Amino acid sequence: MRELLSYLNAWKVRVTLASIYSGINKIFDIAPEVLIGVAVDLVVKKNDSFVASLGFESIDSQVAFIGAVTFIIWALESLFEYLYMIEWRGLAQNVEHDLRVKTYDHAQRLDLDWHEKQSVGNITAILNDDINQLERFLNNGVNQIIQISVSTIIIGFIFFYISPLIATIAILPVPIIFLIGLFFQKKLSPKYKSIREKVGLLNSVIVNNLMGIKVIKSFMAFNIEKDNLGAKSKEYQQENINAIAISSAFNPIIRMGVLAGFLGTMLIGSYMALNGTLEVGSYSVLVFLTQRFLWPFTSLSTLIDDFERSMASCNRIFTLLDHKIKIINKPNSIKPPSMNYHIKFKDMSFGYDSTMRLFENLNMSIPYGSSIGLVGDTGSGKTTIAKLLLRLYEPNDGDILIGDYSISDLEIGFLREKVGIVSQESFLFNASIYENITYGIKDPRQEDVEQTLEQSQCKEFIEKLPLGLETIVGERGQILSGGQRQRIS
């Protein structure tokens, strides 16, 4: 919650305006109940009514005054409802957009070892489902909290002004309602945290299966994957059922508290009005305001439900954002004027975990301009050498030099820009062939593109496509053959 409030500080002006609009709207929303009491007072007392004391002598002028005030109040209530809805919903959309972009940008910059320990489905769930959950709460939840708070304060003040005894009876259920709310909140918090984790696992299965649909079809594994997905969905369903069982019990309990306050106000107020110790107009105000005072508390179950869901989502979002990027530029990172140097691995040791080293004191020199091949068993570290050279991982000990420069002293973007790489996996983005070929290159020259097409032997089949280089290849290059994807990548 603290992290969310800190994040919302960037929109403090908009949050303040939205909060003010919500508060003013609630004031005007309560006013008609007070006007009902004024109208009853007019009917009972006529020329001795409260409105008459304001200088309106005739009954007609008093009725006209009440009608005019009612119209103005309803108009203002509608205006401020429009204003707070615009502000809260606009804020929710801004936060959703900004947080999604910020979270994605941070995720893509996190170290490769973090990504290799995460599932794509879980990251997708954070970027989509969790941020959407927060947006839904900001849309309406914060406004509800403000309106319940303002309503409690203003109506409580009116009650104490009219009758301290009845005010005490009406307010008595409120602390009990809040204590019950805190009890249910503590019960629901771990449930919704577990639900968000189950969403991530379920999303992982869906994404993984859709990415491997060709394999599933080839092995006719439909039933296996259906059962696998069904098991994860069942876990998610059961967690939701457990949370629903708790949250559903909250509303009936709150309703009983509301009923107790309403009955107390109505019965004792009736007795006082009949005895003449409470004016009929004041009694009318109390009866109508009691329901307006207590009834919003029945929405606490839904409010707490939405709050806990959004806080569980916030926890996942900010846990990702709090994860530190380890491989970063040094304060004085450099960009050498030339990279025409030898590459040297000097006493370099590396392991993907602390228990087992893949390399131990590796020494290797690659002369400038030479072409070499690394051979070895599967898992011997051939691909890892390339990852270390790109600073996708850092050596545990030793160093990697280009000329006399340690790669840890080079600006990361500069280093990776100078290293060409063809991945073992043929991955293409859902973009045009041209955009995939020039990916990561600023202001590519057409002659370089033509030369690349000739060298990779892509030109012939690309020219046969209706849109040529502007052909959209689809997700992961699905409209192309395996060989075509390899050549373009």
XYZ file of C-alpha atoms in Angstrom:
489
model
C 0.000 0.000 0.000
C 2.868 2.359 0.861
C 4.481 1.734 -2.537
C 1.211 2.453 -4.338
C 0.711 5.733 -2.451
C 4.291 6.716 -3.256
C 3.691 5.896 -6.916
C 0.445 7.931 -6.988
C 2.378 10.950 -5.691
C 3.170 11.786 -9.329
C -0.567 12.430 -9.812
C -1.158 14.153 -6.466
C -2.896 17.170 -8.064
C -5.346 14.930 -9.903
C -5.855 12.706 -6.851
C -6.542 15.800 -4.723
C -9.037 17.194 -7.244
C -10.812 13.849 -7.608
C -11.002 13.498 -3.807
C -12.447 17.013 -3.436
C -15.043 16.331 -6.132
C -16.013 13.051 -4.442
C -16.399 14.777 -1.078
C -18.469 17.680 -2.448
C -20.652 15.248 -4.399
C -21.428 13.334 -1.214
C -22.353 16.572 0.618
C -24.908 17.438 -2.065
C -26.029 13.807 -2.163
C -26.931 13.952 1.549
C -28.690 17.338 1.325
C -32.046 16.088 -0.129
C -32.700 14.091 3.067
C -32.234 17.283 5.079
C -34.612 19.086 2.710
C -37.240 16.401 3.364
C -37.078 17.332 7.047
C -37.367 21.021 6.146
C -40.421 20.230 3.974
C -42.065 18.227 6.782
C -41.337 21.107 9.159
C -43.086 23.448 6.685
C -46.175 21.215 6.493
C -46.431 20.879 10.282
C -45.527 24.424 11.397
C -46.547 26.426 8.323
C -45.734 30.100 9.052
C -43.587 29.114 12.061
C -41.356 26.822 9.997
C -37.591 27.101 9.558
C -38.031 28.430 6.005
C -40.374 31.152 7.301
C -37.634 32.294 9.685
C -35.491 33.016 6.606
C -37.949 35.748 5.536
C -40.341 33.813 3.294
C -43.736 34.782 4.707
C -46.246 33.040 2.420
C -46.583 29.267 2.101
C -46.210 29.520 -1.679
C -42.892 31.345 -1.404
C -41.637 28.787 1.129
C -42.571 25.879 -1.168
C -40.969 27.677 -4.129
C -37.793 28.234 -2.092
C -37.544 24.544 -1.138
C -38.184 23.548 -4.774
C -35.496 25.922 -6.076
C -32.929 24.761 -3.508
C -33.730 21.127 -4.306
C -33.199 21.746 -8.029
C -29.881 23.530 -7.422
C -28.647 20.785 -5.085
C -29.546 18.002 -7.536
C -27.853 19.916 -10.372
C -24.671 20.439 -8.330
C -24.701 16.818 -7.148
C -24.901 15.673 -10.784
C -22.145 18.094 -11.831
C -19.707 16.895 -9.169
C -20.586 13.267 -9.903
C -19.564 13.914 -13.507
C -16.357 15.645 -12.377
C -15.245 12.928 -9.951
C -16.021 10.177 -12.473
C -13.935 11.946 -15.128
C -11.049 12.460 -12.690
C -10.994 9.002 -11.074
C -11.479 7.101 -14.317
C -8.971 9.278 -16.144
C -6.503 8.772 -13.299
C -7.085 5.008 -13.376
C -6.368 4.913 -17.118
C -3.227 7.039 -16.729
C -1.900 4.900 -13.888
C -2.716 1.695 -15.778
C -0.879 2.883 -18.900
C 2.121 4.348 -17.074
C 2.522 1.398 -14.712
C 2.227 -1.162 -17.533
C 4.878 0.603 -19.641
C 7.151 1.143 -16.624
C 6.797 -2.458 -15.430
C 7.377 -3.861 -18.909
C 10.419 -1.637 -19.456
C 11.884 -2.716 -16.120
C 11.150 -6.382 -16.851
C 12.870 -6.283 -20.246
C 15.941 -4.658 -18.691
C 16.248 -7.211 -15.889
C 19.164 -9.617 -16.155
C 18.874 -12.708 -18.321
C 19.269 -15.034 -15.331
C 16.046 -13.547 -13.861
C 14.128 -14.143 -17.094
C 15.373 -17.708 -17.377
C 13.918 -18.445 -13.927
C 10.509 -16.914 -14.725
C 7.614 -18.144 -16.828
C 6.376 -15.960 -19.668
C 2.801 -16.611 -18.543
C 3.459 -15.262 -15.043
C 5.124 -12.100 -16.369
C 2.210 -11.655 -18.792
C -0.261 -12.041 -15.907
C 1.510 -9.262 -13.979
C 1.625 -6.912 -16.979
C -1.986 -7.554 -17.931
C -4.252 -9.061 -15.243
C -2.623 -7.544 -12.148
C -2.409 -4.032 -13.580
C -6.019 -4.307 -14.802
C -7.073 -5.323 -11.276
C -5.477 -2.166 -9.850
C -7.156 -0.046 -12.539
C -10.572 -1.434 -11.576
C -10.034 -0.479 -7.924
C -8.878 3.052 -8.787
C -11.912 3.451 -11.058
C -14.395 3.268 -8.203
C -12.908 1.883 -4.989
C -11.083 5.005 -3.781
C -14.168 7.122 -4.479
C -16.272 4.749 -2.361
C -13.838 5.026 0.550
C -13.923 8.838 0.397
C -17.710 8.977 0.105
C -18.259 6.603 3.039
C -15.823 8.674 5.141
C -17.440 12.021 4.244
C -20.924 10.583 4.763
C -19.988 9.250 8.207
C -18.520 12.584 9.345
C -21.279 14.881 8.032
C -24.259 12.733 8.996
C -22.685 12.039 12.382
C -22.372 15.797 12.952
C -26.039 16.350 11.949
C -27.140 13.554 14.283
C -25.276 14.973 17.268
C -26.624 18.444 16.490
C -30.246 17.194 16.476
C -30.078 14.540 19.222
C -26.895 13.256 20.908
C -28.815 10.240 22.263
C -30.060 9.080 18.861
C -26.655 9.874 17.324
C -24.987 7.549 19.835
C -27.457 4.752 19.052
C -27.048 5.181 15.266
C -23.242 5.324 15.397
C -22.871 2.433 17.863
C -22.748 -0.256 15.105
C -20.028 1.603 13.134
C -16.943 0.605 15.208
C -18.266 -2.963 15.344
C -18.636 -2.940 11.537
C -15.050 -1.700 11.142
C -13.695 -4.356 13.526
C -15.548 -7.041 11.580
C -14.156 -5.534 8.364
C -10.581 -5.744 9.691
C -11.155 -9.363 10.706
C -12.358 -10.304 7.229
C -9.565 -8.280 5.600
C -6.919 -10.307 7.451
C -8.654 -13.516 6.438
C -8.942 -12.515 2.772
C -5.467 -11.029 2.248
C -3.541 -14.357 1.993
C -6.371 -15.863 -0.068
C -6.130 -13.206 -2.762
C -2.342 -13.360 -2.759
C -2.635 -17.078 -3.480
C -5.275 -16.406 -6.170
C -2.934 -14.040 -8.044
C -0.180 -16.671 -7.909
C -2.599 -19.281 -9.286
C -3.514 -16.878 -12.108
C 0.177 -16.661 -13.014
C 0.540 -20.457 -13.086
C -2.633 -20.883 -15.140
C -1.503 -18.206 -17.573
C 1.872 -19.959 -17.911
C 0.204 -23.208 -18.978
C -1.989 -21.412 -21.541
C 0.903 -19.426 -23.069
C 3.228 -22.442 -23.092
C 0.649 -24.678 -24.768
C -0.260 -22.126 -27.429
C 3.428 -21.623 -28.229
C 3.843 -25.401 -28.539
C 0.600 -26.109 -30.404
C 2.440 -27.826 -33.289
C 4.031 -30.294 -30.874
C 0.685 -30.941 -29.160
C -0.957 -31.632 -32.517
C 1.939 -33.794 -33.723
C 1.741 -36.062 -30.679
C -2.064 -35.884 -30.421
C -1.580 -34.736 -26.815
C -4.892 -32.870 -26.632
C -6.275 -34.821 -23.677
C -2.991 -34.638 -21.754
C -2.831 -30.855 -22.064
C -6.566 -30.495 -21.434
C -6.122 -32.381 -18.137
C -3.027 -30.326 -17.297
C -4.880 -27.065 -17.907
C -7.934 -28.400 -16.073
C -5.829 -29.184 -12.987
C -4.384 -25.645 -12.874
C -7.803 -24.115 -13.517
C -9.267 -26.261 -10.716
C -6.641 -24.939 -8.277
C -7.534 -21.381 -9.286
C -11.248 -22.156 -8.975
C -10.814 -23.668 -5.511
C -8.846 -20.671 -4.235
C -11.618 -18.367 -5.473
C -14.295 -20.532 -3.843
C -12.401 -20.370 -0.526
C -12.210 -16.568 -0.758
C -15.881 -16.292 -1.751
C -16.903 -18.405 1.259
C -15.245 -15.851 3.555
C -16.294 -12.644 1.769
C -19.912 -13.809 1.356
C -20.330 -14.108 5.131
C -19.359 -10.468 5.623
C -22.368 -8.772 4.025
C -25.139 -10.469 6.080
C -23.294 -9.657 9.320
C -22.977 -5.997 8.291
C -26.669 -5.868 7.377
C -27.583 -6.972 10.899
C -25.514 -4.105 12.320
C -27.221 -1.658 9.952
C -30.633 -3.019 10.963
C -29.828 -2.570 14.665
C -28.839 1.087 14.149
C -31.871 1.825 11.978
C -34.346 0.204 14.390
C -32.820 2.013 17.359
C -33.084 5.385 15.614
C -36.631 4.776 14.389
C -38.049 3.456 17.689
C -36.389 5.887 20.091
C -36.909 8.793 17.671
C -40.621 7.919 17.389
C -40.966 7.855 21.171
C -39.201 11.244 21.503
C -41.324 12.796 18.707
C -44.559 11.553 20.303
C -43.472 12.988 23.664
C -42.663 16.337 22.070
C -38.946 16.215 22.933
C -38.040 15.920 19.235
C -39.610 17.954 16.445
C -41.345 16.020 13.658
C -39.150 17.644 10.986
C -35.992 16.671 12.873
C -37.311 13.140 13.336
C -37.903 12.895 9.567
C -34.321 13.978 8.901
C -32.980 11.377 11.356
C -35.020 8.516 9.894
C -33.995 9.250 6.308
C -30.361 9.998 7.182
C -29.985 6.850 9.291
C -30.400 4.692 6.226
C -28.082 6.961 4.200
C -25.609 6.815 7.079
C -25.544 3.064 7.643
C -26.501 1.558 4.288
C -23.178 2.366 2.512
C -21.446 0.094 5.032
C -23.162 -2.877 3.362
C -20.888 -2.233 0.362
C -17.829 -2.750 2.579
C -17.759 -6.447 1.689
C -17.374 -5.657 -2.019
C -15.003 -2.795 -1.227
C -12.741 -4.948 0.955
C -12.924 -7.684 -1.675
C -11.764 -5.306 -4.431
C -9.165 -3.729 -2.136
C -7.566 -7.053 -1.210
C -7.551 -8.210 -4.831
C -5.857 -4.983 -5.927
C -3.339 -5.088 -3.056
C -2.423 -8.682 -3.973
C -1.880 -7.482 -7.544
C 0.124 -4.461 -6.318
C 2.367 -6.764 -4.331
C 3.219 -8.739 -7.481
C 3.717 -5.592 -9.579
C 6.004 -3.817 -7.112
C 7.917 -7.012 -6.296
C 8.868 -7.085 -9.970
C 9.696 -3.358 -9.985
C 11.793 -3.711 -6.815
C 13.943 -6.422 -8.396
C 17.357 -4.856 -9.015
C 19.154 -4.887 -12.361
C 22.627 -6.251 -11.610
C 24.408 -5.808 -14.946
C 24.548 -2.035 -15.447
C 26.924 0.552 -16.869
C 29.702 1.792 -14.630
C 29.609 5.538 -13.849
C 32.454 6.216 -16.306
C 31.752 3.550 -18.928
C 33.627 4.102 -22.177
C 33.152 3.826 -25.945
C 36.542 3.110 -27.556
C 37.138 4.755 -30.965
C 37.795 1.308 -32.455
C 36.969 -2.308 -31.611
C 39.600 -3.840 -33.894
C 41.282 -5.743 -31.087
C 41.779 -9.307 -29.969
C 39.386 -10.887 -27.471
C 40.885 -12.434 -24.366
C 39.349 -14.531 -21.589
C 41.669 -14.085 -18.618
C 41.443 -16.524 -15.679
C 37.668 -16.418 -16.174
C 35.427 -18.570 -13.980
C 31.666 -18.837 -14.293
C 28.744 -20.937 -13.092
C 24.977 -20.488 -13.377
C 24.722 -21.248 -9.655
C 27.117 -21.244 -6.732
C 27.309 -25.036 -6.445
C 28.797 -25.857 -9.836
C 31.231 -23.969 -12.068
C 30.912 -24.304 -15.846
C 34.320 -22.676 -16.405
C 37.236 -22.572 -13.994
C 40.153 -20.208 -14.720
C 39.484 -20.215 -18.465
C 42.209 -18.576 -20.548
C 41.555 -18.093 -24.252
C 42.658 -15.550 -26.844
C 40.894 -14.855 -30.144
C 43.047 -12.759 -32.539
C 41.453 -9.834 -34.359
C 40.146 -10.807 -37.814
C 40.177 -14.542 -37.146
C 37.306 -17.010 -37.456
C 37.040 -19.783 -34.886
C 34.606 -22.506 -33.954
C 33.870 -23.794 -30.466
C 33.113 -27.506 -30.220
C 32.112 -29.571 -27.229
C 29.472 -31.730 -25.650
C 25.934 -30.491 -25.089
C 25.936 -28.206 -22.062
C 29.696 -27.648 -22.162
C 29.269 -23.850 -22.366
C 29.605 -22.921 -26.044
C 26.539 -20.660 -26.034
C 27.504 -19.374 -22.590
C 30.737 -17.963 -24.048
C 28.651 -15.775 -26.383
C 26.372 -14.710 -23.506
C 29.371 -13.726 -21.393
C 30.890 -11.767 -24.276
C 27.620 -9.818 -24.619
C 27.536 -9.232 -20.838
C 24.230 -11.067 -20.560
C 25.993 -12.729 -17.628
C 28.963 -11.601 -15.543
C 31.962 -13.858 -14.781
C 32.230 -14.990 -11.169
C 35.988 -14.414 -11.312
C 38.536 -13.222 -13.841
C 37.837 -10.947 -16.767
C 37.033 -10.716 -20.475
C 39.083 -8.189 -22.450
C 38.710 -6.597 -25.870
C 42.164 -5.218 -26.503
C 43.142 -3.650 -23.195
C 39.547 -2.831 -22.286
C 37.610 -4.937 -19.816
C 34.115 -5.430 -21.229
C 32.775 -4.416 -17.805
C 34.215 -0.928 -18.477
C 32.489 -0.597 -21.848
C 29.075 1.009 -22.289
C 26.695 -1.949 -22.574
C 24.738 -0.574 -25.541
C 27.981 0.183 -27.394
C 29.350 -3.322 -26.727
C 26.244 -5.161 -27.904
C 25.937 -2.920 -30.941
C 29.381 -4.102 -32.051
C 28.611 -7.796 -31.637
C 26.601 -9.550 -34.341
C 24.699 -12.615 -33.198
C 22.642 -15.327 -34.864
C 20.555 -17.122 -32.267
C 20.126 -20.891 -32.186
C 16.390 -20.230 -32.011
C 14.789 -18.627 -35.078
C 12.779 -15.894 -33.412
C 11.001 -13.214 -35.432
C 8.815 -10.370 -34.206
C 5.267 -9.833 -35.450
C 6.405 -7.132 -37.869
C 7.539 -6.772 -41.479
C 10.512 -8.655 -42.920
C 12.314 -5.329 -43.290
C 11.738 -4.432 -39.620
C 13.028 -7.842 -38.511
C 16.162 -7.589 -40.682
C 16.982 -4.074 -39.451
C 15.952 -4.748 -35.832
C 18.074 -2.764 -33.370
C 19.824 -0.728 -36.098
C 19.414 3.039 -36.119
C 18.920 4.533 -39.588
C 19.772 1.397 -41.623
C 21.195 1.988 -45.095
C 19.395 0.369 -48.027
C 22.661 -0.944 -49.508
C 23.402 -2.738 -46.216
C 19.945 -4.323 -46.288
C 20.474 -5.468 -49.902
C 23.874 -6.918 -49.017
C 22.393 -8.770 -46.038
C 19.657 -10.262 -48.242
C 22.261 -11.490 -50.739
C 24.505 -13.009 -48.050
C 21.639 -14.794 -46.297
C 20.136 -15.921 -49.641
C 16.752 -14.390 -48.739
C 16.304 -12.105 -51.731
C 14.801 -14.657 -54.112
C 11.932 -15.864 -51.909
C 11.222 -12.361 -50.527
C 10.779 -10.968 -54.042
C 8.099 -13.609 -54.681
C 5.996 -12.387 -51.757
C 3.184 -9.945 -52.711
C 4.443 -7.234 -50.336
C 8.119 -8.124 -50.481
C 10.072 -6.672 -47.568
C 6.871 -5.151 -46.155
C 5.302 -8.589 -45.633
C 4.164 -9.058 -42.021
C 5.628 -12.377 -40.866
C 3.119 -13.013 -38.048
C 3.819 -13.991 -34.456
C 7.222 -15.742 -34.259
C 7.326 -15.681 -38.090
C 4.546 -18.224 -38.447
C 3.734 -17.457 -42.119
C 7.275 -18.445 -43.161
C 8.878 -21.855 -43.443
C 11.450 -22.979 -40.886
C 14.319 -22.374 -43.313
C 13.036 -18.922 -44.253
C 12.773 -17.960 -40.591
C 16.357 -19.097 -39.983
C 17.694 -17.042 -42.876
C 15.851 -13.864 -41.858
C 16.736 -14.188 -38.176
